[in-house]
Amino acid sequence: MVAPILLAGLWVVAAMAVHHLPARVHWLGLALLILAGIPLLGWVTYRHGPFLGMFALILGAASLYWPVGRFGGRLRRPPPEHVE
């Protein structure tokens, strides 16, 4: 029962370590963290309920603030006008 929380904590430590990598491997590390974090978030939510799952989601989004912010900016940006 402690395994999902322990792995989520290790995921956060790995996210903080990825931020210190050189730029050429930084985005690869972030992509791998996102791919690993999605099933981990589901596992935490399944084992410990939606409250702790939402807490893990917020913690993960705060750890990966740059990709989350860029994606949010793309969603808020108005669509480009098509000029012919």
PDB file of C-alpha atoms in Angstrom:
ATOM      1  CA  MET A   1       0.000   0.000   0.000  1.00  0.00           C
ATOM      2  CA  VAL A   2       2.983   2.289   0.471  1.00  0.00           C
ATOM      3  CA  ALA A   3       4.538   1.446  -2.912  1.00  0.00           C
ATOM      4  CA  PRO A   4       2.589   3.990  -5.025  1.00  0.00           C
ATOM      5  CA  ILE A   5       3.375   6.827  -2.616  1.00  0.00           C
ATOM      6  CA  LEU A   6       7.039   5.829  -2.443  1.00  0.00           C
ATOM      7  CA  LEU A   7       7.301   5.670  -6.239  1.00  0.00           C
ATOM      8  CA  ALA A   8       5.529   9.027  -6.552  1.00  0.00           C
ATOM      9  CA  GLY A   9       8.095  10.529  -4.199  1.00  0.00           C
ATOM     10  CA  LEU A  10      10.918   9.058  -6.257  1.00  0.00           C
ATOM     11  CA  TRP A  11       9.226  10.461  -9.368  1.00  0.00           C
ATOM     12  CA  VAL A  12       9.311  13.959  -7.837  1.00  0.00           C
ATOM     13  CA  VAL A  13      13.005  13.560  -6.985  1.00  0.00           C
ATOM     14  CA  ALA A  14      13.660  12.439 -10.577  1.00  0.00           C
ATOM     15  CA  ALA A  15      11.715  15.456 -11.878  1.00  0.00           C
ATOM     16  CA  MET A  16      13.879  17.788  -9.843  1.00  0.00           C
ATOM     17  CA  ALA A  17      17.016  16.036 -11.118  1.00  0.00           C
ATOM     18  CA  VAL A  18      15.879  16.358 -14.754  1.00  0.00           C
ATOM     19  CA  HIS A  19      15.688  20.132 -14.364  1.00  0.00           C
ATOM     20  CA  HIS A  20      19.457  20.165 -13.824  1.00  0.00           C
ATOM     21  CA  LEU A  21      20.270  18.213 -16.998  1.00  0.00           C
ATOM     22  CA  PRO A  22      21.709  19.920 -20.075  1.00  0.00           C
ATOM     23  CA  ALA A  23      19.179  21.349 -22.535  1.00  0.00           C
ATOM     24  CA  ARG A  24      19.791  18.692 -25.198  1.00  0.00           C
ATOM     25  CA  VAL A  25      18.490  15.899 -22.928  1.00  0.00           C
ATOM     26  CA  HIS A  26      16.153  17.986 -20.783  1.00  0.00           C
ATOM     27  CA  TRP A  27      13.087  17.545 -23.019  1.00  0.00           C
ATOM     28  CA  LEU A  28      13.687  13.810 -23.397  1.00  0.00           C
ATOM     29  CA  GLY A  29      13.803  13.458 -19.626  1.00  0.00           C
ATOM     30  CA  LEU A  30      10.585  15.437 -19.269  1.00  0.00           C
ATOM     31  CA  ALA A  31       8.856  13.277 -21.869  1.00  0.00           C
ATOM     32  CA  LEU A  32       9.936  10.125 -20.042  1.00  0.00           C
ATOM     33  CA  LEU A  33       8.728  11.559 -16.745  1.00  0.00           C
ATOM     34  CA  ILE A  34       5.332  12.376 -18.236  1.00  0.00           C
ATOM     35  CA  LEU A  35       5.037   8.877 -19.736  1.00  0.00           C
ATOM     36  CA  ALA A  36       5.947   7.289 -16.409  1.00  0.00           C
ATOM     37  CA  GLY A  37       3.818   9.691 -14.372  1.00  0.00           C
ATOM     38  CA  ILE A  38       0.485   8.965 -16.058  1.00  0.00           C
ATOM     39  CA  PRO A  39       0.200   5.314 -14.949  1.00  0.00           C
ATOM     40  CA  LEU A  40       1.752   6.184 -11.593  1.00  0.00           C
ATOM     41  CA  LEU A  41      -0.920   8.833 -11.053  1.00  0.00           C
ATOM     42  CA  GLY A  42      -3.602   6.261 -11.879  1.00  0.00           C
ATOM     43  CA  TRP A  43      -2.075   3.788  -9.444  1.00  0.00           C
ATOM     44  CA  VAL A  44      -1.942   6.359  -6.634  1.00  0.00           C
ATOM     45  CA  THR A  45      -5.564   7.328  -7.295  1.00  0.00           C
ATOM     46  CA  TYR A  46      -6.703   3.694  -7.427  1.00  0.00           C
ATOM     47  CA  ARG A  47      -4.948   2.745  -4.189  1.00  0.00           C
ATOM     48  CA  HIS A  48      -5.439   5.874  -2.095  1.00  0.00           C
ATOM     49  CA  GLY A  49      -8.542   7.585  -3.489  1.00  0.00           C
ATOM     50  CA  PRO A  50      -9.310  10.704  -5.478  1.00  0.00           C
ATOM     51  CA  PHE A  51      -8.167  13.212  -2.837  1.00  0.00           C
ATOM     52  CA  LEU A  52      -4.603  11.904  -2.767  1.00  0.00           C
ATOM     53  CA  GLY A  53      -4.753  11.378  -6.536  1.00  0.00           C
ATOM     54  CA  MET A  54      -5.579  15.062  -7.056  1.00  0.00           C
ATOM     55  CA  PHE A  55      -2.783  16.005  -4.666  1.00  0.00           C
ATOM     56  CA  ALA A  56      -0.362  13.874  -6.707  1.00  0.00           C
ATOM     57  CA  LEU A  57      -1.617  15.493  -9.927  1.00  0.00           C
ATOM     58  CA  ILE A  58      -1.052  18.992  -8.534  1.00  0.00           C
ATOM     59  CA  LEU A  59       2.390  18.013  -7.241  1.00  0.00           C
ATOM     60  CA  GLY A  60       3.312  16.532 -10.617  1.00  0.00           C
ATOM     61  CA  ALA A  61       2.085  19.606 -12.491  1.00  0.00           C
ATOM     62  CA  ALA A  62       4.070  21.838 -10.149  1.00  0.00           C
ATOM     63  CA  SER A  63       7.168  19.703 -10.703  1.00  0.00           C
ATOM     64  CA  LEU A  64       6.810  19.957 -14.480  1.00  0.00           C
ATOM     65  CA  TYR A  65       5.697  23.583 -14.567  1.00  0.00           C
ATOM     66  CA  TRP A  66       7.409  24.464 -17.835  1.00  0.00           C
ATOM     67  CA  PRO A  67       5.750  21.838 -20.127  1.00  0.00           C
ATOM     68  CA  VAL A  68       2.406  22.332 -18.387  1.00  0.00           C
ATOM     69  CA  GLY A  69       2.649  26.095 -18.803  1.00  0.00           C
ATOM     70  CA  ARG A  70       3.547  25.843 -22.484  1.00  0.00           C
ATOM     71  CA  PHE A  71       0.631  23.497 -23.142  1.00  0.00           C
ATOM     72  CA  GLY A  72      -1.736  25.801 -21.259  1.00  0.00           C
ATOM     73  CA  GLY A  73      -0.471  28.780 -23.258  1.00  0.00           C
ATOM     74  CA  ARG A  74      -1.202  26.963 -26.496  1.00  0.00           C
ATOM     75  CA  LEU A  75      -4.727  26.245 -25.344  1.00  0.00           C
ATOM     76  CA  ARG A  76      -5.379  29.888 -24.410  1.00  0.00           C
ATOM     77  CA  ARG A  77      -3.881  31.347 -27.596  1.00  0.00           C
ATOM     78  CA  PRO A  78      -6.491  32.337 -30.194  1.00  0.00           C
ATOM     79  CA  PRO A  79      -6.362  30.385 -33.432  1.00  0.00           C
ATOM     80  CA  PRO A  80      -4.328  32.044 -36.197  1.00  0.00           C
ATOM     81  CA  GLU A  81      -6.282  33.874 -38.859  1.00  0.00           C
ATOM     82  CA  HIS A  82      -6.098  32.291 -42.261  1.00  0.00           C
ATOM     83  CA  VAL A  83      -5.123  34.879 -44.875  1.00  0.00           C
ATOM     84  CA  GLU A  84      -5.378  34.021 -48.549  1.00  0.00           C
TER      85      GLU A  84
END
